[in-house]
Amino acid sequence: MMRAPGGWRRFLILLPILCFLPYFFSVRELHQSTTIGDLPTKRTKFDHLVLGPAAGQGLPNRLQCQGSKALNKTKFSTSSQVPNFGEKIEFVTVFTIYNSTISVRADEKASNLVTVGNVSYSKEERSMAILNTFVNFIQVTMPQSNLVILTDPASDFSISRNGVTVYPIQGEYSRDKLMLQRIRSYIAFLETRLREVSRRPEHVNHYIFTDSDIAVVDDLGHIFHDFPNFHLALTFRNNKDQPLNSGFIAVRGTVDGISRAKNFLQKVLEVYKSKYINASRMLGDQLALAWVVKSHPSFDIRRFSKAQAFVEDVGGASVLFLPCAIYNWTPPEGAGQFHGMPLDVKVVHFKGSRKRLMLESWNFFSSSSDISDMLCLVLMSGRTKYDF
Ligand SMILES: *[C@@H]1O[C@H](CO)[C@@H](O)[C@H](O)[C@H]1NC(C)=O
Ligand SMILES: *[C@@H]1O[C@H](CO)[C@@H](O)[C@H](O)[C@H]1NC(C)=O
Ligand SMILES: *[C@@H]1O[C@H](CO)[C@@H](O)[C@H](O)[C@H]1NC(C)=O
Ligand SMILES: *[C@@H]1O[C@H](CO)[C@@H](O)[C@H](O)[C@H]1NC(C)=O
């Protein structure tokens, strides 16, 4: 599963995650710590699980916890619905690892080791562990789905898990261009799938493009059922400047769904290139996404203020807007108010410095087999900054 780093050096890029606040763990931090060491992060980040109070206690429809025991058992609908007979869900993520040109001394490497449970991880192994945990959760909650990892053909990376395919796509995956490239890779992937489904229209796969630091904690196939007419789905939150998160994009796998989603992403790409190419490399895609949606004349942005799914035609596609609170849940960092965890949460995003919690959660779930209890752990610990 995890490869020990050999005598060669590499650094890696783990795609960032921005749902509630733009906290930039990811690329820049990883890069800095391979070059200048971990000093700035060691002071404030914890190397062990830290639990705080569970937010949202006493609120209706929010998970109630007693310690890490859940008082409400969430409806964990394991392996339930493949949307229709013969239809499958395919998760798609972009992940790259490169050999670093900077050499890291052996003692420096040892001081960079981080331990979770009884396993120690180097920087590279940490990213691989996140990717593997991402796969683990999907294989528990949606065992009939497949995963595709889009990567740079030059990326030095392999994973052998059942149901997981690595799919190299030529492109420019440098750190500056990564979010731009991610959209391009999504488009290139959709083009290949469009050709396939055009040949075999009876064979439909639906696609969910996500960041790799998420845990899918419930079946997601139902969205293709419950909202039968959308072409693509995005997650939104009540945030004026960044209402849309690019970490979760679902695409209906019909000829119509794929081609309209592809056209939509092409518009986003054009806007990214023409308006936001100089925005922080973490933000460009989300700003472009928001621009495409908001600039649509009939779109009412007040709909983002209520955490309720809705469908709207934007840019020639029928777009399903799903609330982050359920499909892309992450607590705010720092002191900001938040109101706990909805009982029907489906995706938890371990954004920013919560990566350790993703692995700790998996370990906890592995021993307790209880998703609801695990969600209490996440709820109590989700605002802690970790070292992982
Ligand atoms: C969740 O559990 C609490 C405590 O047992 C209970 O008061 C509340 O009604 C439950 N909420 C739901 C929606 O079942
Ligand atoms: C680590 O812990 C797990 C669970 O307690 C156990 O199954 C596994 O064998 C341990 N691995 C090592 C290398 O000790
Ligand atoms: C990384 O290093 C390995 C071993 O030296 C080599 O086989 C591989 O081609 C390199 N990958 C890249 C992307 O340079
Ligand atoms: C981005 O910055 C470069 C260099 O500062 C500038 O030449 C270019 O016009 C800028 N592009 C946009 C779209 O603002």
Short mmCIF file of C-alpha atoms and ligand atoms in Angstrom, two decimals:
data_model
loop_
_atom_site.label_atom_id
_atom_site.label_comp_id
_atom_site.label_asym_id
_atom_site.label_seq_id
_atom_site.Cartn_x
_atom_site.Cartn_y
_atom_site.Cartn_z
CA MET A 1 0.00 0.00 0.00
CA MET A 2 2.53 2.55 1.05
CA ARG A 3 5.91 2.67 -0.49
CA ALA A 4 8.89 3.49 1.65
CA PRO A 5 10.81 6.36 0.12
CA GLY A 6 13.92 5.05 -1.54
CA GLY A 7 17.23 6.78 -1.92
CA TRP A 8 15.67 9.44 -4.04
CA ARG A 9 13.79 12.50 -3.06
CA ARG A 10 10.48 13.74 -3.90
CA PHE A 11 7.92 16.10 -2.67
CA LEU A 12 4.29 15.85 -3.23
CA ILE A 13 1.29 17.84 -3.86
CA LEU A 14 -1.92 17.08 -2.17
CA LEU A 15 -4.74 18.98 -3.67
CA PRO A 16 -6.13 21.60 -1.39
CA ILE A 17 -9.48 21.79 -0.01
CA LEU A 18 -11.40 24.91 0.50
CA CYS A 19 -14.91 24.69 1.66
CA PHE A 20 -15.37 26.97 4.60
CA LEU A 21 -12.24 28.99 4.90
CA PRO A 22 -9.24 29.37 2.68
CA TYR A 23 -6.68 27.74 4.91
CA PHE A 24 -3.74 26.71 2.85
CA PHE A 25 -2.14 23.60 4.17
CA SER A 26 -1.31 21.70 1.08
CA VAL A 27 1.17 22.61 -1.51
CA ARG A 28 2.90 25.62 -0.07
CA GLU A 29 3.29 24.18 3.40
CA LEU A 30 4.54 20.85 2.19
CA HIS A 31 6.99 22.57 -0.04
CA GLN A 32 8.26 24.84 2.69
CA SER A 33 8.70 22.06 5.13
CA THR A 34 10.84 20.11 2.72
CA THR A 35 13.02 23.14 2.25
CA ILE A 36 13.11 25.03 5.52
CA GLY A 37 11.88 22.51 8.04
CA ASP A 38 8.81 22.29 10.20
CA LEU A 39 9.52 25.05 12.70
CA PRO A 40 6.61 27.37 12.00
CA THR A 41 4.01 24.62 12.18
CA LYS A 42 5.32 22.66 15.17
CA ARG A 43 4.39 25.31 17.68
CA THR A 44 0.68 25.42 17.00
CA LYS A 45 -0.19 22.01 15.67
CA PHE A 46 -0.95 18.94 17.72
CA ASP A 47 0.60 15.52 17.25
CA HIS A 48 -2.19 13.72 19.08
CA LEU A 49 -5.96 13.77 19.08
CA VAL A 50 -7.40 16.78 20.94
CA LEU A 51 -11.11 16.82 21.73
CA GLY A 52 -13.13 19.93 22.46
CA PRO A 53 -16.83 20.36 23.17
CA ALA A 54 -19.24 19.07 20.52
CA ALA A 55 -20.94 22.03 18.87
CA GLY A 56 -24.65 22.01 18.21
CA GLN A 57 -25.68 20.30 21.45
CA GLY A 58 -29.37 20.83 22.17
CA LEU A 59 -30.10 21.88 18.59
CA PRO A 60 -32.66 19.82 16.71
CA ASN A 61 -31.40 17.85 13.71
CA ARG A 62 -27.81 18.17 14.88
CA LEU A 63 -25.77 15.23 16.05
CA GLN A 64 -25.90 14.92 19.86
CA CYS A 65 -22.87 13.37 21.53
CA GLN A 66 -21.89 12.12 24.95
CA GLY A 67 -18.15 11.95 24.78
CA SER A 68 -17.46 10.20 21.52
CA LYS A 69 -20.68 8.24 21.88
CA ALA A 70 -23.39 9.40 19.48
CA LEU A 71 -26.86 9.73 21.00
CA ASN A 72 -28.40 9.86 17.55
CA LYS A 73 -27.46 7.12 15.18
CA THR A 74 -27.16 8.62 11.73
CA LYS A 75 -28.84 6.74 8.95
CA PHE A 76 -25.82 4.97 7.60
CA SER A 77 -27.21 3.36 4.50
CA THR A 78 -24.36 1.04 3.63
CA SER A 79 -24.14 -0.36 0.13
CA SER A 80 -27.69 0.70 -0.58
CA GLN A 81 -28.56 2.14 -3.87
CA VAL A 82 -26.79 1.86 -7.10
CA PRO A 83 -28.88 4.55 -8.83
CA ASN A 84 -30.46 2.26 -11.38
CA PHE A 85 -29.71 -1.17 -12.60
CA GLY A 86 -26.43 -1.13 -14.49
CA GLU A 87 -25.44 2.34 -13.28
CA LYS A 88 -22.40 2.86 -11.13
CA ILE A 89 -20.70 5.71 -9.34
CA GLU A 90 -17.11 6.52 -10.14
CA PHE A 91 -15.13 8.82 -7.84
CA VAL A 92 -12.46 10.87 -9.58
CA THR A 93 -9.62 12.72 -7.89
CA VAL A 94 -6.40 14.38 -9.01
CA PHE A 95 -3.26 13.36 -7.19
CA THR A 96 0.40 13.80 -8.04
CA ILE A 97 3.75 13.07 -6.47
CA TYR A 98 7.05 14.30 -7.85
CA ASN A 99 10.62 13.55 -7.03
CA SER A 100 11.96 16.53 -5.19
CA THR A 101 15.03 18.21 -6.56
CA ILE A 102 15.96 19.29 -3.04
CA SER A 103 17.75 16.65 -1.07
CA VAL A 104 16.61 16.02 2.46
CA ARG A 105 19.19 14.79 4.93
CA ALA A 106 18.49 11.55 6.75
CA ASP A 107 18.35 13.19 10.18
CA GLU A 108 16.01 15.85 8.85
CA LYS A 109 13.86 13.15 7.40
CA ALA A 110 13.71 11.34 10.75
CA SER A 111 12.62 14.53 12.51
CA ASN A 112 9.85 14.89 9.93
CA LEU A 113 8.30 11.56 10.87
CA VAL A 114 4.79 11.79 12.23
CA THR A 115 3.06 8.96 14.06
CA VAL A 116 -0.60 8.05 13.99
CA GLY A 117 -1.57 4.97 15.96
CA ASN A 118 1.37 2.63 15.61
CA VAL A 119 2.49 3.85 12.18
CA SER A 120 5.09 6.52 11.41
CA TYR A 121 4.86 8.50 8.22
CA SER A 122 7.29 10.59 6.24
CA LYS A 123 5.92 13.55 4.31
CA GLU A 124 5.38 11.44 1.20
CA GLU A 125 3.80 8.61 3.13
CA ARG A 126 1.40 11.04 4.75
CA SER A 127 -0.09 12.03 1.43
CA MET A 128 -0.31 8.42 0.37
CA ALA A 129 -2.00 7.62 3.68
CA ILE A 130 -4.61 10.33 3.07
CA LEU A 131 -5.25 8.95 -0.40
CA ASN A 132 -5.57 5.42 0.95
CA THR A 133 -7.94 6.56 3.70
CA PHE A 134 -10.05 8.37 1.12
CA VAL A 135 -10.30 5.04 -0.72
CA ASN A 136 -11.03 3.14 2.52
CA PHE A 137 -14.06 5.25 3.41
CA ILE A 138 -15.53 5.01 -0.09
CA GLN A 139 -15.07 1.27 -0.11
CA VAL A 140 -16.97 1.00 3.18
CA THR A 141 -19.84 3.36 2.44
CA MET A 142 -20.14 2.83 -1.31
CA PRO A 143 -18.56 -0.57 -1.96
CA GLN A 144 -19.98 -0.84 -5.45
CA SER A 145 -18.30 2.32 -6.68
CA ASN A 146 -14.98 2.66 -8.46
CA LEU A 147 -12.23 5.22 -8.14
CA VAL A 148 -10.11 6.90 -10.77
CA ILE A 149 -7.00 8.85 -9.85
CA LEU A 150 -6.02 11.36 -12.49
CA THR A 151 -2.33 12.08 -12.42
CA ASP A 152 0.60 13.56 -14.30
CA PRO A 153 2.20 10.88 -16.50
CA ALA A 154 5.52 12.10 -15.04
CA SER A 155 4.24 11.66 -11.51
CA ASP A 156 6.08 9.09 -9.51
CA PHE A 157 3.19 7.29 -7.99
CA SER A 158 1.42 3.97 -7.88
CA ILE A 159 -1.39 2.46 -5.88
CA SER A 160 -2.75 -1.04 -6.11
CA ARG A 161 -6.18 -1.34 -4.63
CA ASN A 162 -9.19 -3.15 -5.98
CA GLY A 163 -11.54 -0.84 -7.81
CA VAL A 164 -8.92 1.90 -8.13
CA THR A 165 -7.50 2.94 -11.50
CA VAL A 166 -4.68 5.40 -12.08
CA TYR A 167 -5.26 7.42 -15.22
CA PRO A 168 -2.41 9.63 -16.44
CA ILE A 169 -3.39 12.80 -18.27
CA GLN A 170 -0.76 14.95 -19.95
CA GLY A 171 -0.60 18.47 -18.63
CA GLU A 172 1.15 21.09 -16.58
CA TYR A 173 0.94 20.03 -12.95
CA SER A 174 3.34 22.53 -11.43
CA ARG A 175 2.22 23.98 -8.13
CA ASP A 176 1.26 27.32 -9.63
CA LYS A 177 -0.88 25.74 -12.27
CA LEU A 178 -2.33 22.86 -10.32
CA MET A 179 -5.88 24.10 -9.88
CA LEU A 180 -6.00 25.17 -13.50
CA GLN A 181 -4.67 21.78 -14.53
CA ARG A 182 -7.19 20.06 -12.33
CA ILE A 183 -10.06 21.53 -14.35
CA ARG A 184 -8.25 20.61 -17.57
CA SER A 185 -7.79 17.05 -16.34
CA TYR A 186 -11.46 16.82 -15.41
CA ILE A 187 -12.39 18.01 -18.91
CA ALA A 188 -9.99 15.57 -20.58
CA PHE A 189 -11.39 12.76 -18.47
CA LEU A 190 -14.97 13.68 -19.35
CA GLU A 191 -14.03 13.68 -23.03
CA THR A 192 -12.84 10.08 -22.80
CA ARG A 193 -16.02 9.11 -20.97
CA LEU A 194 -18.16 10.93 -23.50
CA ARG A 195 -16.67 8.87 -26.29
CA GLU A 196 -17.36 5.69 -24.31
CA VAL A 197 -20.94 6.48 -23.44
CA SER A 198 -21.66 7.61 -27.00
CA ARG A 199 -20.63 4.14 -28.15
CA ARG A 200 -22.51 2.35 -25.36
CA PRO A 201 -25.33 4.62 -24.18
CA GLU A 202 -26.91 1.83 -22.13
CA HIS A 203 -23.83 1.66 -19.93
CA VAL A 204 -24.04 4.66 -17.60
CA ASN A 205 -21.55 5.58 -14.89
CA HIS A 206 -22.06 8.71 -12.84
CA TYR A 207 -19.03 10.70 -11.72
CA ILE A 208 -18.14 12.47 -8.51
CA PHE A 209 -14.98 14.59 -8.70
CA THR A 210 -13.56 15.30 -5.25
CA ASP A 211 -10.54 16.36 -3.31
CA SER A 212 -8.79 13.38 -1.76
CA ASP A 213 -8.94 14.55 1.86
CA ILE A 214 -12.61 13.77 2.26
CA ALA A 215 -14.42 10.92 3.96
CA VAL A 216 -17.60 9.78 2.27
CA VAL A 217 -19.66 8.73 5.29
CA ASP A 218 -22.91 7.84 3.57
CA ASP A 219 -24.14 6.68 0.20
CA LEU A 220 -24.14 9.45 -2.42
CA GLY A 221 -25.78 7.56 -5.26
CA HIS A 222 -29.17 8.80 -4.15
CA ILE A 223 -28.58 12.31 -5.56
CA PHE A 224 -28.83 10.94 -9.10
CA HIS A 225 -32.20 9.42 -8.11
CA ASP A 226 -33.64 12.19 -6.00
CA PHE A 227 -32.80 14.92 -8.51
CA PRO A 228 -33.33 13.12 -11.81
CA ASN A 229 -32.74 16.06 -14.14
CA PHE A 230 -29.48 17.74 -13.22
CA HIS A 231 -26.38 17.54 -15.41
CA LEU A 232 -23.83 18.52 -12.80
CA ALA A 233 -23.89 19.23 -9.08
CA LEU A 234 -21.84 21.70 -7.03
CA THR A 235 -21.64 22.38 -3.28
CA PHE A 236 -22.44 25.82 -1.90
CA ARG A 237 -22.34 27.65 1.39
CA ASN A 238 -23.45 30.99 2.67
CA ASN A 239 -20.28 32.96 1.96
CA LYS A 240 -20.49 36.07 -0.14
CA ASP A 241 -17.05 35.93 -1.72
CA GLN A 242 -16.58 32.20 -2.03
CA PRO A 243 -20.01 30.62 -2.19
CA LEU A 244 -18.89 27.55 -4.15
CA ASN A 245 -16.38 24.89 -3.32
CA SER A 246 -14.56 23.10 -6.11
CA GLY A 247 -13.87 20.02 -3.98
CA PHE A 248 -17.05 18.20 -4.94
CA ILE A 249 -18.52 18.12 -8.45
CA ALA A 250 -20.97 15.42 -9.47
CA VAL A 251 -21.71 14.69 -13.13
CA ARG A 252 -24.54 12.61 -14.52
CA GLY A 253 -23.02 10.02 -16.81
CA THR A 254 -25.42 10.34 -19.73
CA VAL A 255 -24.31 11.80 -23.08
CA ASP A 256 -26.22 14.94 -22.21
CA GLY A 257 -24.90 15.14 -18.64
CA ILE A 258 -21.27 14.64 -19.60
CA SER A 259 -21.28 16.99 -22.56
CA ARG A 260 -23.02 19.80 -20.69
CA ALA A 261 -20.82 19.37 -17.63
CA LYS A 262 -17.79 19.45 -19.89
CA ASN A 263 -18.99 22.66 -21.56
CA PHE A 264 -19.69 24.17 -18.16
CA LEU A 265 -16.17 23.35 -16.95
CA GLN A 266 -14.76 24.77 -20.18
CA LYS A 267 -16.48 28.06 -19.37
CA VAL A 268 -15.04 27.94 -15.87
CA LEU A 269 -11.61 27.31 -17.36
CA GLU A 270 -11.93 30.28 -19.72
CA VAL A 271 -12.99 32.57 -16.87
CA TYR A 272 -10.16 31.27 -14.72
CA LYS A 273 -7.63 32.03 -17.46
CA SER A 274 -9.03 35.43 -18.34
CA LYS A 275 -9.91 36.81 -14.90
CA TYR A 276 -8.32 34.88 -12.08
CA ILE A 277 -5.04 33.59 -13.40
CA ASN A 278 -3.26 35.86 -10.92
CA ALA A 279 -5.46 34.93 -7.97
CA SER A 280 -3.94 32.78 -5.30
CA ARG A 281 -3.35 29.42 -6.87
CA MET A 282 -5.73 27.87 -4.38
CA LEU A 283 -8.61 30.14 -5.16
CA GLY A 284 -8.75 30.69 -8.89
CA ASP A 285 -11.02 27.78 -9.68
CA GLN A 286 -13.50 28.61 -6.96
CA LEU A 287 -13.64 32.26 -7.94
CA ALA A 288 -14.12 31.27 -11.58
CA LEU A 289 -16.84 28.81 -10.63
CA ALA A 290 -18.65 31.48 -8.63
CA TRP A 291 -18.26 34.00 -11.45
CA VAL A 292 -19.85 31.67 -14.01
CA VAL A 293 -22.78 30.99 -11.70
CA LYS A 294 -23.32 34.54 -10.43
CA SER A 295 -23.05 36.12 -13.86
CA HIS A 296 -25.99 34.13 -15.09
CA PRO A 297 -28.74 36.76 -15.37
CA SER A 298 -31.54 34.85 -13.68
CA PHE A 299 -29.45 33.49 -10.85
CA ASP A 300 -30.51 34.65 -7.40
CA ILE A 301 -27.52 34.44 -5.06
CA ARG A 302 -29.81 34.74 -2.05
CA ARG A 303 -30.50 31.06 -2.54
CA PHE A 304 -27.06 30.40 -1.06
CA SER A 305 -28.17 31.73 2.30
CA LYS A 306 -30.33 28.72 3.04
CA ALA A 307 -28.71 25.29 3.31
CA GLN A 308 -31.18 23.58 1.03
CA ALA A 309 -30.57 21.84 -2.29
CA PHE A 310 -31.94 23.49 -5.44
CA VAL A 311 -31.63 23.13 -9.21
CA GLU A 312 -30.98 26.03 -11.56
CA ASP A 313 -30.05 26.36 -15.22
CA VAL A 314 -26.63 27.93 -15.58
CA GLY A 315 -24.52 28.17 -18.71
CA GLY A 316 -26.56 25.68 -20.68
CA ALA A 317 -26.54 23.05 -17.95
CA SER A 318 -28.99 22.10 -15.28
CA VAL A 319 -26.98 22.55 -12.10
CA LEU A 320 -27.87 20.97 -8.78
CA PHE A 321 -26.65 23.06 -5.86
CA LEU A 322 -26.04 20.96 -2.75
CA PRO A 323 -25.36 22.45 0.68
CA CYS A 324 -21.78 22.09 1.94
CA ALA A 325 -23.29 21.44 5.38
CA ILE A 326 -24.27 17.96 4.20
CA TYR A 327 -22.16 17.20 1.13
CA ASN A 328 -18.94 18.94 2.06
CA TRP A 329 -19.00 19.34 5.83
CA THR A 330 -16.12 20.93 7.65
CA PRO A 331 -16.15 23.05 10.80
CA PRO A 332 -14.78 26.58 10.59
CA GLU A 333 -11.25 27.10 11.85
CA GLY A 334 -10.53 29.19 14.89
CA ALA A 335 -13.17 30.91 16.96
CA GLY A 336 -15.96 31.30 14.37
CA GLN A 337 -19.43 30.19 15.38
CA PHE A 338 -20.81 27.01 14.04
CA HIS A 339 -23.80 24.95 14.78
CA GLY A 340 -22.66 21.39 14.89
CA MET A 341 -23.12 18.59 12.44
CA PRO A 342 -26.34 17.81 10.57
CA LEU A 343 -27.64 14.31 11.25
CA ASP A 344 -27.66 13.52 7.55
CA VAL A 345 -24.08 14.57 6.82
CA LYS A 346 -22.66 12.60 3.88
CA VAL A 347 -19.21 13.98 3.20
CA VAL A 348 -16.67 15.22 5.75
CA HIS A 349 -13.87 17.38 4.42
CA PHE A 350 -10.62 17.23 6.40
CA LYS A 351 -9.46 20.47 4.98
CA GLY A 352 -6.36 22.38 5.96
CA SER A 353 -4.65 21.17 9.10
CA ARG A 354 -7.19 18.45 9.90
CA LYS A 355 -5.41 15.71 7.99
CA ARG A 356 -4.36 13.79 11.10
CA LEU A 357 -7.98 13.69 12.16
CA MET A 358 -8.85 11.93 8.91
CA LEU A 359 -6.51 9.06 9.77
CA GLU A 360 -7.46 9.05 13.45
CA SER A 361 -11.11 8.86 12.39
CA TRP A 362 -10.44 5.94 10.15
CA ASN A 363 -8.57 4.14 12.95
CA PHE A 364 -11.42 4.88 15.34
CA PHE A 365 -13.98 3.60 12.85
CA SER A 366 -11.91 0.49 12.17
CA SER A 367 -12.11 -0.47 15.83
CA SER A 368 -15.64 0.75 16.63
CA SER A 369 -17.38 0.10 13.28
CA ASP A 370 -19.72 2.93 14.19
CA ILE A 371 -19.92 5.86 11.81
CA SER A 372 -22.05 7.94 14.20
CA ASP A 373 -19.58 7.62 17.05
CA MET A 374 -16.79 8.47 14.65
CA LEU A 375 -18.70 11.59 13.61
CA CYS A 376 -18.80 12.65 17.27
CA LEU A 377 -15.03 12.32 17.33
CA VAL A 378 -14.80 14.48 14.18
CA LEU A 379 -17.24 17.02 15.61
CA MET A 380 -15.27 17.39 18.83
CA SER A 381 -11.91 17.48 17.16
CA GLY A 382 -12.57 19.21 13.85
CA ARG A 383 -11.36 22.62 14.95
CA THR A 384 -7.99 21.45 16.18
CA LYS A 385 -4.99 22.14 14.00
CA TYR A 386 -2.87 19.07 13.51
CA ASP A 387 0.61 18.34 12.37
CA PHE A 388 -0.09 15.66 9.82
C1 LIG B 1 -31.04 13.02 19.04
O1 LIG B 1 -30.76 12.54 20.34
C2 LIG B 1 -31.21 13.39 21.39
C3 LIG B 1 -30.73 12.80 22.70
O2 LIG B 1 -31.10 11.45 22.82
C4 LIG B 1 -32.73 13.50 21.33
O3 LIG B 1 -33.20 14.37 22.34
C5 LIG B 1 -33.13 14.05 19.94
O4 LIG B 1 -34.52 14.07 19.82
C6 LIG B 1 -32.54 13.20 18.85
N1 LIG B 1 -32.79 13.86 17.56
C7 LIG B 1 -33.41 13.25 16.56
C8 LIG B 1 -33.66 14.09 15.35
O5 LIG B 1 -33.73 12.08 16.60
C1 LIG B 2 -0.83 -1.69 14.54
O1 LIG B 2 -2.03 -1.78 15.23
C2 LIG B 2 -3.01 -2.54 14.59
C3 LIG B 2 -4.32 -2.40 15.36
O2 LIG B 2 -4.08 -2.36 16.74
C4 LIG B 2 -2.55 -4.00 14.50
O3 LIG B 2 -3.51 -4.78 13.83
C5 LIG B 2 -1.26 -4.02 13.71
O4 LIG B 2 -0.75 -5.33 13.67
C6 LIG B 2 -0.26 -3.08 14.32
N1 LIG B 2 0.89 -2.99 13.45
C7 LIG B 2 2.13 -3.07 13.89
C8 LIG B 2 3.19 -2.95 12.84
O5 LIG B 2 2.41 -3.23 15.06
C1 LIG B 3 11.78 9.64 -9.67
O1 LIG B 3 12.87 8.86 -9.29
C2 LIG B 3 12.78 7.50 -9.68
C3 LIG B 3 13.98 6.76 -9.10
O2 LIG B 3 15.15 7.47 -9.26
C4 LIG B 3 12.73 7.42 -11.20
O3 LIG B 3 12.60 6.08 -11.61
C5 LIG B 3 11.53 8.21 -11.68
O4 LIG B 3 11.49 8.25 -13.08
C6 LIG B 3 11.59 9.63 -11.17
N1 LIG B 3 10.36 10.31 -11.49
C7 LIG B 3 10.34 11.56 -11.92
C8 LIG B 3 8.99 12.13 -12.14
O5 LIG B 3 11.34 12.20 -12.12
C1 LIG B 4 -1.25 38.70 -14.35
O1 LIG B 4 -0.02 39.27 -13.94
C2 LIG B 4 0.88 39.51 -15.00
C3 LIG B 4 2.21 39.95 -14.42
O2 LIG B 4 2.02 40.79 -13.31
C4 LIG B 4 0.29 40.55 -15.95
O3 LIG B 4 1.17 40.78 -17.02
C5 LIG B 4 -1.04 40.00 -16.48
O4 LIG B 4 -1.66 40.97 -17.30
C6 LIG B 4 -1.97 39.62 -15.34
N1 LIG B 4 -3.13 38.96 -15.91
C7 LIG B 4 -4.38 39.24 -15.56
C8 LIG B 4 -5.46 38.47 -16.25
O5 LIG B 4 -4.65 40.06 -14.69
#
